[in-house]
Structures are given as C-alpha cells and as structure tokens.
Short mmCIF file of C-alpha atoms in Angstrom, two decimals:
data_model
loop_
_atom_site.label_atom_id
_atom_site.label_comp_id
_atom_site.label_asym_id
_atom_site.label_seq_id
_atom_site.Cartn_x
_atom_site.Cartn_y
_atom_site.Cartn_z
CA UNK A 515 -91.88 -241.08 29.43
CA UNK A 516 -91.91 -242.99 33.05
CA UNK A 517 -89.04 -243.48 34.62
CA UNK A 518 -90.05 -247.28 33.94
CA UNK A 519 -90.14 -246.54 30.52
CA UNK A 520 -86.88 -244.85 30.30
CA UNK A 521 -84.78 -247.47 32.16
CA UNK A 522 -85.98 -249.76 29.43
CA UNK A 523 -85.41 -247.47 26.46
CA UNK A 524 -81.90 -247.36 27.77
CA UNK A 525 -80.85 -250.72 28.01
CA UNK A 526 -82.38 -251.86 25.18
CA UNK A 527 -80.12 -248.99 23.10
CA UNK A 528 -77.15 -250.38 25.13
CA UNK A 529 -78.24 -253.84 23.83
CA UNK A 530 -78.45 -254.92 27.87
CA UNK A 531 -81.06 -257.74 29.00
CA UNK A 532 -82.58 -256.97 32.30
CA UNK A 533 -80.23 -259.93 33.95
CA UNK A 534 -77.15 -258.13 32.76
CA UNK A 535 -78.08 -255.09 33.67
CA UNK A 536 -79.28 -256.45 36.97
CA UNK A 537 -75.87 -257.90 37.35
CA UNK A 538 -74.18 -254.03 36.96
CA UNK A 539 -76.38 -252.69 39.93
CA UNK A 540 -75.99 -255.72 42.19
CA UNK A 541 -79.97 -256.29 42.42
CA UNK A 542 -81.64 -259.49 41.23
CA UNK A 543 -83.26 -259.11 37.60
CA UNK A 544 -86.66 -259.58 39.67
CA UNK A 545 -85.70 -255.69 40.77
CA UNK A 546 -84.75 -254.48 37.75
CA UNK A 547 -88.28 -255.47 35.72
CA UNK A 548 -90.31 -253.92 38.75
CA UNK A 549 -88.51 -250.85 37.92
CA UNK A 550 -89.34 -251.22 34.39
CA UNK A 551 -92.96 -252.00 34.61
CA UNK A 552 -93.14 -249.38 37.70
CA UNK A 553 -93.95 -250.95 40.50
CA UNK A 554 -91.05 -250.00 42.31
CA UNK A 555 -88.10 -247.14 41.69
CA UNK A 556 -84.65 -248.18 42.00
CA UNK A 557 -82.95 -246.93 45.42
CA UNK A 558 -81.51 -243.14 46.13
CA UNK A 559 -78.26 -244.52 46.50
CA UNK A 560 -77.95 -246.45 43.41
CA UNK A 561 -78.98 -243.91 40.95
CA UNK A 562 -75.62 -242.29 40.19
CA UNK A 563 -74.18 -245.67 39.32
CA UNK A 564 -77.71 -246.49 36.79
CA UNK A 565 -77.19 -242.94 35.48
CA UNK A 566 -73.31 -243.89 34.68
CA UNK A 567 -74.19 -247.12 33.11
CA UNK A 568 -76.01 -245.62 30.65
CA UNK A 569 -74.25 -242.80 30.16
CA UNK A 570 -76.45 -239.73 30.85
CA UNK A 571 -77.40 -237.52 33.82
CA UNK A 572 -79.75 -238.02 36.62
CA UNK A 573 -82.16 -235.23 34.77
CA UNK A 574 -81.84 -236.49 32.16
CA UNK A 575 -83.15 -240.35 33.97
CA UNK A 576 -85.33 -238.62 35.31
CA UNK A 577 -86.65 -236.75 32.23
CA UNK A 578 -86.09 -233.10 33.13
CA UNK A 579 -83.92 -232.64 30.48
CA UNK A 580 -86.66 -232.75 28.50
CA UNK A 581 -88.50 -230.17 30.15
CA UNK A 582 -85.58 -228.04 30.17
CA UNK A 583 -84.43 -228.32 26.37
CA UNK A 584 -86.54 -229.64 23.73
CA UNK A 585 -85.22 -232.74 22.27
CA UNK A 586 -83.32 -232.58 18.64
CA UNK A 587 -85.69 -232.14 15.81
CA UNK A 588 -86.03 -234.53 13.39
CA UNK A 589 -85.99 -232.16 10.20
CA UNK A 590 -83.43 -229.19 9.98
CA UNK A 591 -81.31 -228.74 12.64
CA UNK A 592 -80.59 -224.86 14.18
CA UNK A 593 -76.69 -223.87 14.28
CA UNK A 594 -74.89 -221.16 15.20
CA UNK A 595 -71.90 -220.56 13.01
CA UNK A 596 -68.87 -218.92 15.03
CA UNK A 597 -65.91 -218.20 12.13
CA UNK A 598 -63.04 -218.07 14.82
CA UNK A 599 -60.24 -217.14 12.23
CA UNK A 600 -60.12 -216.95 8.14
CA UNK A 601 -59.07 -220.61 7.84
CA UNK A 602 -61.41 -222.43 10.50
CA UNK A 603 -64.71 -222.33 10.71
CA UNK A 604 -66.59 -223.31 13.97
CA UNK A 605 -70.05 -224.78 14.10
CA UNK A 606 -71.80 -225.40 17.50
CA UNK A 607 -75.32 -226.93 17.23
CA UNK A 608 -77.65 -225.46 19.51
CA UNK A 609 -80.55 -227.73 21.59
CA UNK A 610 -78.42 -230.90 22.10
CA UNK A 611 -80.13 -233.58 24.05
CA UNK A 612 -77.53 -233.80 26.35
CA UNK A 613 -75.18 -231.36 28.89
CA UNK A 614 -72.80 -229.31 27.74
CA UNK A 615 -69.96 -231.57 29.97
CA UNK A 616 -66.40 -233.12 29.01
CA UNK A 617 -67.95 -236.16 27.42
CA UNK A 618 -67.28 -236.77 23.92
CA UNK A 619 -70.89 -237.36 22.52
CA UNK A 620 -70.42 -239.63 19.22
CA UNK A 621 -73.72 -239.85 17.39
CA UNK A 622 -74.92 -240.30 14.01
CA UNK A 623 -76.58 -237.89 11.25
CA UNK A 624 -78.20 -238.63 7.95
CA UNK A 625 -78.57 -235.03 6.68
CA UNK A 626 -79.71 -233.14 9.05
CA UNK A 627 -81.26 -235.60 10.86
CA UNK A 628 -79.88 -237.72 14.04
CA UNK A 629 -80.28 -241.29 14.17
CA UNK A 630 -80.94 -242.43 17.30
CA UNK A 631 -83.09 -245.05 19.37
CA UNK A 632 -84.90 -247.16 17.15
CA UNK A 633 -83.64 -245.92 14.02
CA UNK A 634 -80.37 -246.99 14.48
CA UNK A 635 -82.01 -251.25 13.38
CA UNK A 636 -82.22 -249.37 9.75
CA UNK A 637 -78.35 -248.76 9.83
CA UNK A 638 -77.15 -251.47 11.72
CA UNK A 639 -74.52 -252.65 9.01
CA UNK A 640 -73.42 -249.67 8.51
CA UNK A 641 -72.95 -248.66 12.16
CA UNK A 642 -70.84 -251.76 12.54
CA UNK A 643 -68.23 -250.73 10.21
CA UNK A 644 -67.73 -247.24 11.48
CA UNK A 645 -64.96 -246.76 14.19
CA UNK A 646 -64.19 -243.76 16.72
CA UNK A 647 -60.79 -243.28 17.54
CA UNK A 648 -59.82 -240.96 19.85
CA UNK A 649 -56.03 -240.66 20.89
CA UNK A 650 -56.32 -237.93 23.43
CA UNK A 651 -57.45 -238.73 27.26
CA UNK A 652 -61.37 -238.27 27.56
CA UNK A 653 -63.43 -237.77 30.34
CA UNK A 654 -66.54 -239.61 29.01
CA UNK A 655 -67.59 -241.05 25.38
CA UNK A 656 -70.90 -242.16 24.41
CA UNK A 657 -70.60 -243.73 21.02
CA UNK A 658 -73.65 -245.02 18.62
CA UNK A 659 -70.71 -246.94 16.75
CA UNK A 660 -67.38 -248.68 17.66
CA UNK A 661 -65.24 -247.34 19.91
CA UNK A 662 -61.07 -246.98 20.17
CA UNK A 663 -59.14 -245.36 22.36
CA UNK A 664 -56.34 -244.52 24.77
CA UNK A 665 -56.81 -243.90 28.20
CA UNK A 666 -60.38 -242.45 29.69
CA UNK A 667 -60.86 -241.10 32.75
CA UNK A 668 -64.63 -241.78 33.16
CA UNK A 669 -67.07 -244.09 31.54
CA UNK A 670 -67.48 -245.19 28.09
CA UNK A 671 -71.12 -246.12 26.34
CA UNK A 672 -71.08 -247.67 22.55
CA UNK A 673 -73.74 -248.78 20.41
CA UNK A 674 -71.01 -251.56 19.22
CA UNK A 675 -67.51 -252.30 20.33
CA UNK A 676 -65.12 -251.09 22.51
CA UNK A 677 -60.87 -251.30 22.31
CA UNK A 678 -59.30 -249.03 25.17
CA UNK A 679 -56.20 -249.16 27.26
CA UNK A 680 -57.27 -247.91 31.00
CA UNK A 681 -60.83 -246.58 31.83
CA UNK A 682 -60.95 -245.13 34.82
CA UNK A 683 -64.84 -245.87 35.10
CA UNK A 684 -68.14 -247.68 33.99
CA UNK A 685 -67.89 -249.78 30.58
CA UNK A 686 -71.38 -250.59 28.39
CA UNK A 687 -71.17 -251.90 25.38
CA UNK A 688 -73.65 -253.35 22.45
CA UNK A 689 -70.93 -255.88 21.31
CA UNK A 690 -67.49 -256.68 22.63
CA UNK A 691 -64.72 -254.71 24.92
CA UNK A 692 -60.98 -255.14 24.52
CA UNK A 693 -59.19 -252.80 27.30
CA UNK A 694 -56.46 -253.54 29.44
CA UNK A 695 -57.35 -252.08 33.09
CA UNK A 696 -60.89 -251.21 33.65
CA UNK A 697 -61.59 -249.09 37.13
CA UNK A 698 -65.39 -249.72 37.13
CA UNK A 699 -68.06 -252.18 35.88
CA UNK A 700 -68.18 -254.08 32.85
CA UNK A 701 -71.28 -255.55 30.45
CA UNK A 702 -70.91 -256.26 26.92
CA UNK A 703 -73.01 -258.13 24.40
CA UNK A 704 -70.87 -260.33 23.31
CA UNK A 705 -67.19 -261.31 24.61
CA UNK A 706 -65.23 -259.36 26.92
CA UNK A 707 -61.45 -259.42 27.10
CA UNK A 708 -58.83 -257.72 29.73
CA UNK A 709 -56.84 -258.14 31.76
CA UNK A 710 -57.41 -256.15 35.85
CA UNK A 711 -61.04 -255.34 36.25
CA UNK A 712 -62.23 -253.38 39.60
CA UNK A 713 -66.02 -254.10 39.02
CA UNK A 714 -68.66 -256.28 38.30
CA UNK A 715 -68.77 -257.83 34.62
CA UNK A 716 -71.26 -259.27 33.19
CA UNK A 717 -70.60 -260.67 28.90
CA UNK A 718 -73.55 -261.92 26.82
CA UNK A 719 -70.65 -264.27 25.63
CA UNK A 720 -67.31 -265.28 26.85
CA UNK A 721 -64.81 -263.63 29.54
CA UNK A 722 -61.08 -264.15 29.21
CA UNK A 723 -59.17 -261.74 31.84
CA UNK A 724 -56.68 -261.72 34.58
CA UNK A 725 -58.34 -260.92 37.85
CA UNK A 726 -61.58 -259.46 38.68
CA UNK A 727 -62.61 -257.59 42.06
CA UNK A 728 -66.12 -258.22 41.83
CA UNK A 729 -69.37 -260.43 40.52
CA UNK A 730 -68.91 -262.29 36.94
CA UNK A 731 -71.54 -262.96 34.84
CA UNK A 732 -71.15 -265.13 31.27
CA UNK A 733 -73.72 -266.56 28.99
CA UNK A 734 -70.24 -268.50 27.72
CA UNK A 735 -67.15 -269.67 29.25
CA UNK A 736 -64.72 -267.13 31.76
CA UNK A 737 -61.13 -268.24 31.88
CA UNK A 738 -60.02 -265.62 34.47
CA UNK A 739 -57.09 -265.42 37.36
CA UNK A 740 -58.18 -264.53 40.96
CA UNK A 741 -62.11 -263.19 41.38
CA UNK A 742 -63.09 -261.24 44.59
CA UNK A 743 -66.73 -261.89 43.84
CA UNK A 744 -68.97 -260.09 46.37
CA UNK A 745 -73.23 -261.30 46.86
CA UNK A 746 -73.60 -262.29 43.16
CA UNK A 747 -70.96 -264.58 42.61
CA UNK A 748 -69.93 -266.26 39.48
CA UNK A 749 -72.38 -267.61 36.91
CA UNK A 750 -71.24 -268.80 33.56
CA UNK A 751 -74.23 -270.54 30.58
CA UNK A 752 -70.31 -272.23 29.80
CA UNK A 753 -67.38 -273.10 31.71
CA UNK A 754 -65.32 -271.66 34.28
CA UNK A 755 -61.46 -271.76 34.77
CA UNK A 756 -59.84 -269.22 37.21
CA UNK A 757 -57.23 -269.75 40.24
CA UNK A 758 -58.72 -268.62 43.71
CA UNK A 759 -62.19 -267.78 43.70
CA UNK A 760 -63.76 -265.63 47.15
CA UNK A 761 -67.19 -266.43 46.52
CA UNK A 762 -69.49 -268.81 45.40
CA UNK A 763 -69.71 -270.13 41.60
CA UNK A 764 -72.05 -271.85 39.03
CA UNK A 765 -71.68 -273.33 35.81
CA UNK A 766 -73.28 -274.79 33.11
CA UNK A 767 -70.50 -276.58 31.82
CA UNK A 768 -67.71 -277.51 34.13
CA UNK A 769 -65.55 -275.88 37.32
CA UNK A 770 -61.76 -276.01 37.13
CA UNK A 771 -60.55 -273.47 39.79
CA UNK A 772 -58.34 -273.43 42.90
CA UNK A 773 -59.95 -272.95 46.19
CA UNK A 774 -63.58 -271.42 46.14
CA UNK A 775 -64.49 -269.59 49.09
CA UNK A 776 -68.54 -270.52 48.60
CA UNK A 777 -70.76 -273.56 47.16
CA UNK A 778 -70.01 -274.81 43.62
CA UNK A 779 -72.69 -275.95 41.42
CA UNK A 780 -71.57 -277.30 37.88
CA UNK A 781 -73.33 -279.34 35.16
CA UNK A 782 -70.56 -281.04 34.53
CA UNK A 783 -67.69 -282.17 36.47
CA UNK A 784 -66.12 -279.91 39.54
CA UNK A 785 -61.83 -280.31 39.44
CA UNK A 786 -60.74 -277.52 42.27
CA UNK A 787 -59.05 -276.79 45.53
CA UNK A 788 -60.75 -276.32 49.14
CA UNK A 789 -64.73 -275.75 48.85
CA UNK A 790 -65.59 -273.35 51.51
CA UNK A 791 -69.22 -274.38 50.94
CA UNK A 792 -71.64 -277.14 49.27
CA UNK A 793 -70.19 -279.09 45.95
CA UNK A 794 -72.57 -280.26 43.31
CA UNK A 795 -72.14 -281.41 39.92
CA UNK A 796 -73.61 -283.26 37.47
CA UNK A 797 -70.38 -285.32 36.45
CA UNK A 798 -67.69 -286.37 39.05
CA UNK A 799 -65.84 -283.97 41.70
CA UNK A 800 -62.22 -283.98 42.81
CA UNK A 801 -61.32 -280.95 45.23
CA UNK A 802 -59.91 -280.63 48.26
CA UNK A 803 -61.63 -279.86 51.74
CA UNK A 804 -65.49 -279.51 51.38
CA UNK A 805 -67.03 -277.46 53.95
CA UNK A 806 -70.35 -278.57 52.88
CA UNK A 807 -72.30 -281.60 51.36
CA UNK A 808 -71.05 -283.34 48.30
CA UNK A 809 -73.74 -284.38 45.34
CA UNK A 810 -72.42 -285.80 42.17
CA UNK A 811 -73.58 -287.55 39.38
CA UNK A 812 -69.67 -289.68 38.65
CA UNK A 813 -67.40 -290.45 41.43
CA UNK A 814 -66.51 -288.27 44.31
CA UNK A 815 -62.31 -287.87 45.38
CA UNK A 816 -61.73 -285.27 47.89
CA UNK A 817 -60.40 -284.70 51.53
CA UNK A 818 -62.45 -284.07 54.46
CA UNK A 819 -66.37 -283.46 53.74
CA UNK A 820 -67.96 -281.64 56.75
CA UNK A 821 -71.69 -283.22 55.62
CA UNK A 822 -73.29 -285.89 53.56
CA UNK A 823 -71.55 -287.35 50.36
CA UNK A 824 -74.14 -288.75 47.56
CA UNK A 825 -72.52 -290.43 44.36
CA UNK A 826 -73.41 -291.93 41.53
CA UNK A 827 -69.89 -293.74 41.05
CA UNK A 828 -67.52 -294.92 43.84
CA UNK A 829 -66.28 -291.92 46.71
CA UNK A 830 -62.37 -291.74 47.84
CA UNK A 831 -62.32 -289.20 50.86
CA UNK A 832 -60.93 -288.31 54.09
CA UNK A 833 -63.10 -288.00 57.01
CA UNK A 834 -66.95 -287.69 56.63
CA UNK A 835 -68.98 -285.67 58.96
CA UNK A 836 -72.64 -287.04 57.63
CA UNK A 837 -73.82 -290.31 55.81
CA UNK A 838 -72.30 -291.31 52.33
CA UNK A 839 -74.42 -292.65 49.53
CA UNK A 840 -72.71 -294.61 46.81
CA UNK A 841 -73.06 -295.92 43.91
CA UNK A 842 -69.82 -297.92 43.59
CA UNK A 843 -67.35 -298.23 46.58
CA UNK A 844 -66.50 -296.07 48.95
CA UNK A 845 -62.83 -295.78 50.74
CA UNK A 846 -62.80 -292.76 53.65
CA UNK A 847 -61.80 -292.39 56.61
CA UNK A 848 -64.27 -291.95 59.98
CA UNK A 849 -67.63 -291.34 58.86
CA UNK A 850 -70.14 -289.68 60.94
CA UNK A 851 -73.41 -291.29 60.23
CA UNK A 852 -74.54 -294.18 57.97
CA UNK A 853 -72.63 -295.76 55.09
CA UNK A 854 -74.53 -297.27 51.41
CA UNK A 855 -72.37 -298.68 48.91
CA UNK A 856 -73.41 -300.66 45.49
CA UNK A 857 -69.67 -302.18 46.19
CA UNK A 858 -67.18 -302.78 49.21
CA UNK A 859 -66.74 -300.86 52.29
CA UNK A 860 -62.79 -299.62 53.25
CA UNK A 861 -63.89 -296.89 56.11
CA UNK A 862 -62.35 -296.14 59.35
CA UNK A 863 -64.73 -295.67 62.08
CA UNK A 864 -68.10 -295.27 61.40
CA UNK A 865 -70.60 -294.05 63.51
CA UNK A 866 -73.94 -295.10 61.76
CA UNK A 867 -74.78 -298.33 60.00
CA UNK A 868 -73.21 -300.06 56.84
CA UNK A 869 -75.09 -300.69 53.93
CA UNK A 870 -73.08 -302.96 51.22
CA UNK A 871 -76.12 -303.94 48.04
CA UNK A 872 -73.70 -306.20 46.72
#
C-alpha cells in the first residue's frame, strides 16, 4: 500500500472527506488529494499531527509495521494464555496490528476474526449500538464503536460517537463528539458539541460551543462564543452566530457576530460589529466600521466604509472612502468618489459626481 493509498484508507475508516481532513492539517483539500493520488507527500513537519489524527504511528503511515509484524489473520487467531492466579485467567493475543503503547485499542471480533476496514459496512447497525465506556484516565483510545469516557490524556479515534469530559489531544470521530474541554483538534461526521476547544474543528454538521482557538469548519450552522481563527477561517454550509471573531468568516446562510477581524461573506444577511475587512452578502448588512468594500443584495446601515458601497436597497452610513451605488437612497456622510442613487441624495461632502435616476 502507497502512502497515497493509506492516507485514503484512513480517512475513509474515520468517515473524513478530504476537505475535513484538509481542514485538521491546515492545507487546502487541493493538498490533501495530491497526497492521495501521489503526486506529492505531505510535509516532514506535519506528519506527527496526520499520524495523531488517525490514530496510529508514523510506521505504521508509513507501512513498516507491516513489514515488521504480519497483519492479523483473518481465520484463527494465535494466543498465548498466561493463568496469573487460580481465579483469573490472562489472555494476550500475539501479532496485533498495532504497538504495544498505553492506548486502549477497541476493536471488533466475530469469532476469531477482526472486523475491520471495509467489513465494518456489514455491521454498521450493530456497531452503532455498542458503547465503550471507560471511567479510568487513558492515554489514547481508538474505538471501531461509540465512545464514553472521563478524562484522556491523548487523542481519541471512533468509528461512531464520542462523549468525554477533557481530552488532552486530537479528536476524530465517524459521527458526533460531546466533551467539555478539548486540548487539540476536532472533526466529526456529524454535530459537534463543547464547550473550550484549543484546535481546529471541522463538523460534517452543526457546531454549538463556547470558544474556539483555531479554524471552524461546518457543513451546518456554528453558534459559538469567541473564535481565534488562524489562515482558514470560518466556513459554515449554514449559519454563523458567535461574539468576537479574529479572522475572516463565510456563510451560507447568514452572519450574526460581534466584531470580525477579516472579510465577511454571507448568503444571506450580515448583522455584526466592526469588519476589519470586505462585507458581502446576499441580503442586507448592518455592522459597524468596514475596513473594506461593502456589496449587498438589501440595504446597507453601517458606520464608516473605508471603500466602495454597492446596494441593492437604500445605504445609511458614516463617511465613505470610495463611490456608493444604490439602489434606493442613500444618507452618509463625506463620500470620497462618485454617488448613484435610484432615490434622493442626503450626503455631506462629496468628492465625485451625483447620480440621482429618479
């Protein structure tokens, strides 16, 4: 197996599209399927944390585990049996696809046989109705089926659900994740639900947390407190409700947010504080500041724009540093460059020519 071939086999058992798990390593999904189809390998440096994510070694991405130790057969199984006193019996099962580490390995047998990769479709139901629940502290899990838990110091991989108090590291799961602090990076297939996060986070569904020190990703809505997002921002296929915002956001739905320390893009309407950046939405905008150009589809209320303003309905703003486009009034203050209402004209000073249709 390439290791093309085995960063796909991976996701895909995590349940991950390449965007999500694009999102988790901070590269564009562009990256991720040259690494898949081999045309590139990812970089040195962010190996450990692709490891992590799926829960195994570097060998073992690398496929020298492999070489080293055949993987588990498919018929009978070799064990060892170690009878430690007359009441307990010990049984340790010898040529384990994986290191003999602190991670609690969780994995499925029908007989003697394991049920992994593919195999797992054929039990699906049945997978989703099984639960591990640990109540000691764990290094590492990595779970074929649902996952519950207390606190875990390192990273936790599940074939369905996880429901933890603090992790300490990396989360992956196939459906949803219920935690309260999470050290590391999040991706789920479905909703995700905590309340600190210290990573990135990507859901296939819906995000509903209290703040988040890194880049959010939601095929739903995230309804979040404060997000330090870093290069990737915040992208939502829903809406997106938080308070402050360092970084730069888009949403399919609508924006409501405080200030937003880069360009928002929504396909609905844009309700927030200052914009430390463009502002573009497909329904109306009211914010404060705009440290960019203004494009909306309604009507446009805001303070000072440093650029152009371009409305479809009537604009209500401060000072204007380019040309305003209107399509119903427009009330400002001094306005840069040119000014081109469907309706009246209440401006200050205004550098550029006036433009009234009607």
């Amino acid at each position: 197996m390439t290791l093309g071939e085995k960063i796909t086999f991976e996701r895909k058992k995590l349940g991950l599209t390449q965007d999500a798990l694009a999102q988790i390593m901070g590269v564009s999904n562009q990256a991720v399927s040259k690494w898949e189809s081999d045309l590139s390998c990812p970089d040195i440096m962010l190996l450990p944390l692709l490891a992590d994510t799926f829960g195994i070694t570097i060998d073992e991405l690398f496929g020298r585990e492999a070489k080293v130790k055949e993987e588990i057969r498919e018929a009978e199984v070799e064990s060892e049996v170690y009878k430690e006193t007359s009441e307990e019996d010990k049984v340790y099962i010898k040529d384990l696809p994986w290191e003999d580490d602190n991670t609690l390995h969780v994995v499925l047998y029908k007989g003697h046989k394991l049920i992994k990769g593919e195999k797992k479709k054929e039990f699906k139901d049945e997978i989703q109705h099984l639960e591990f629940e640990y109540k000691g502290e764990a290094l590492n899990i990595v779970s074929d089926i649902n996952v519950k838990c207390l606190g875990v110091h390192g990273n936790i991989s599940a074939g369905n659900s996880v429901m933890c108090d603090l992790v300490g590291g990396n989360i992956a799961a196939g459906t949803s994740v219920t935690c309260d602090t999470i050290n590391g990076n999040v991706s789920a297939g479905t909703n995700i639900t905590s309340d600190a996060i210290y990573g990135r986070v990507a859901a296939g569904t819906n995000i509903t947390c209290d703040d988040i020190q890194g880049d959010v990703t939601a095929g739903g809505d995230i309804n979040c407190g404060d997000i330090e997002a870093h290069d990737k921002g915040v992208h939502a296929g829903g809406n997106v409700e938080a308070n402050v915002i360092n970084g730069y956001v888009r949403a399919e739905g609508s924006v409501e947010c405080g200030d937003v320390g880069g360009m928002v893009s929504a396909g609905e309407y844009i309700e927030c504080g200052d914009v430390n950046g463009c502002a573009t939405a497909g329904g109306y905008i009211e914010c404060g500041d705009i440290a960019g150009t203004v494009t909306a589809g309604g009507y446009v209320e805001c303070g000072d724009v440093a650029g152009n303003v371009n409305a479809g309905g009537y604009v209500e703003c401060g000072d204007i540093g380019g040309d305003v486009k209107s399509g119903d009034y427009v009330e400002c203050g001094d306005v840069e460059g040119n000014v081109e209402a469907n309706g009246y004209v209440e401006c200050g000073d205004v550098g550029g020519d006036v433009i009234k249709r009607r």
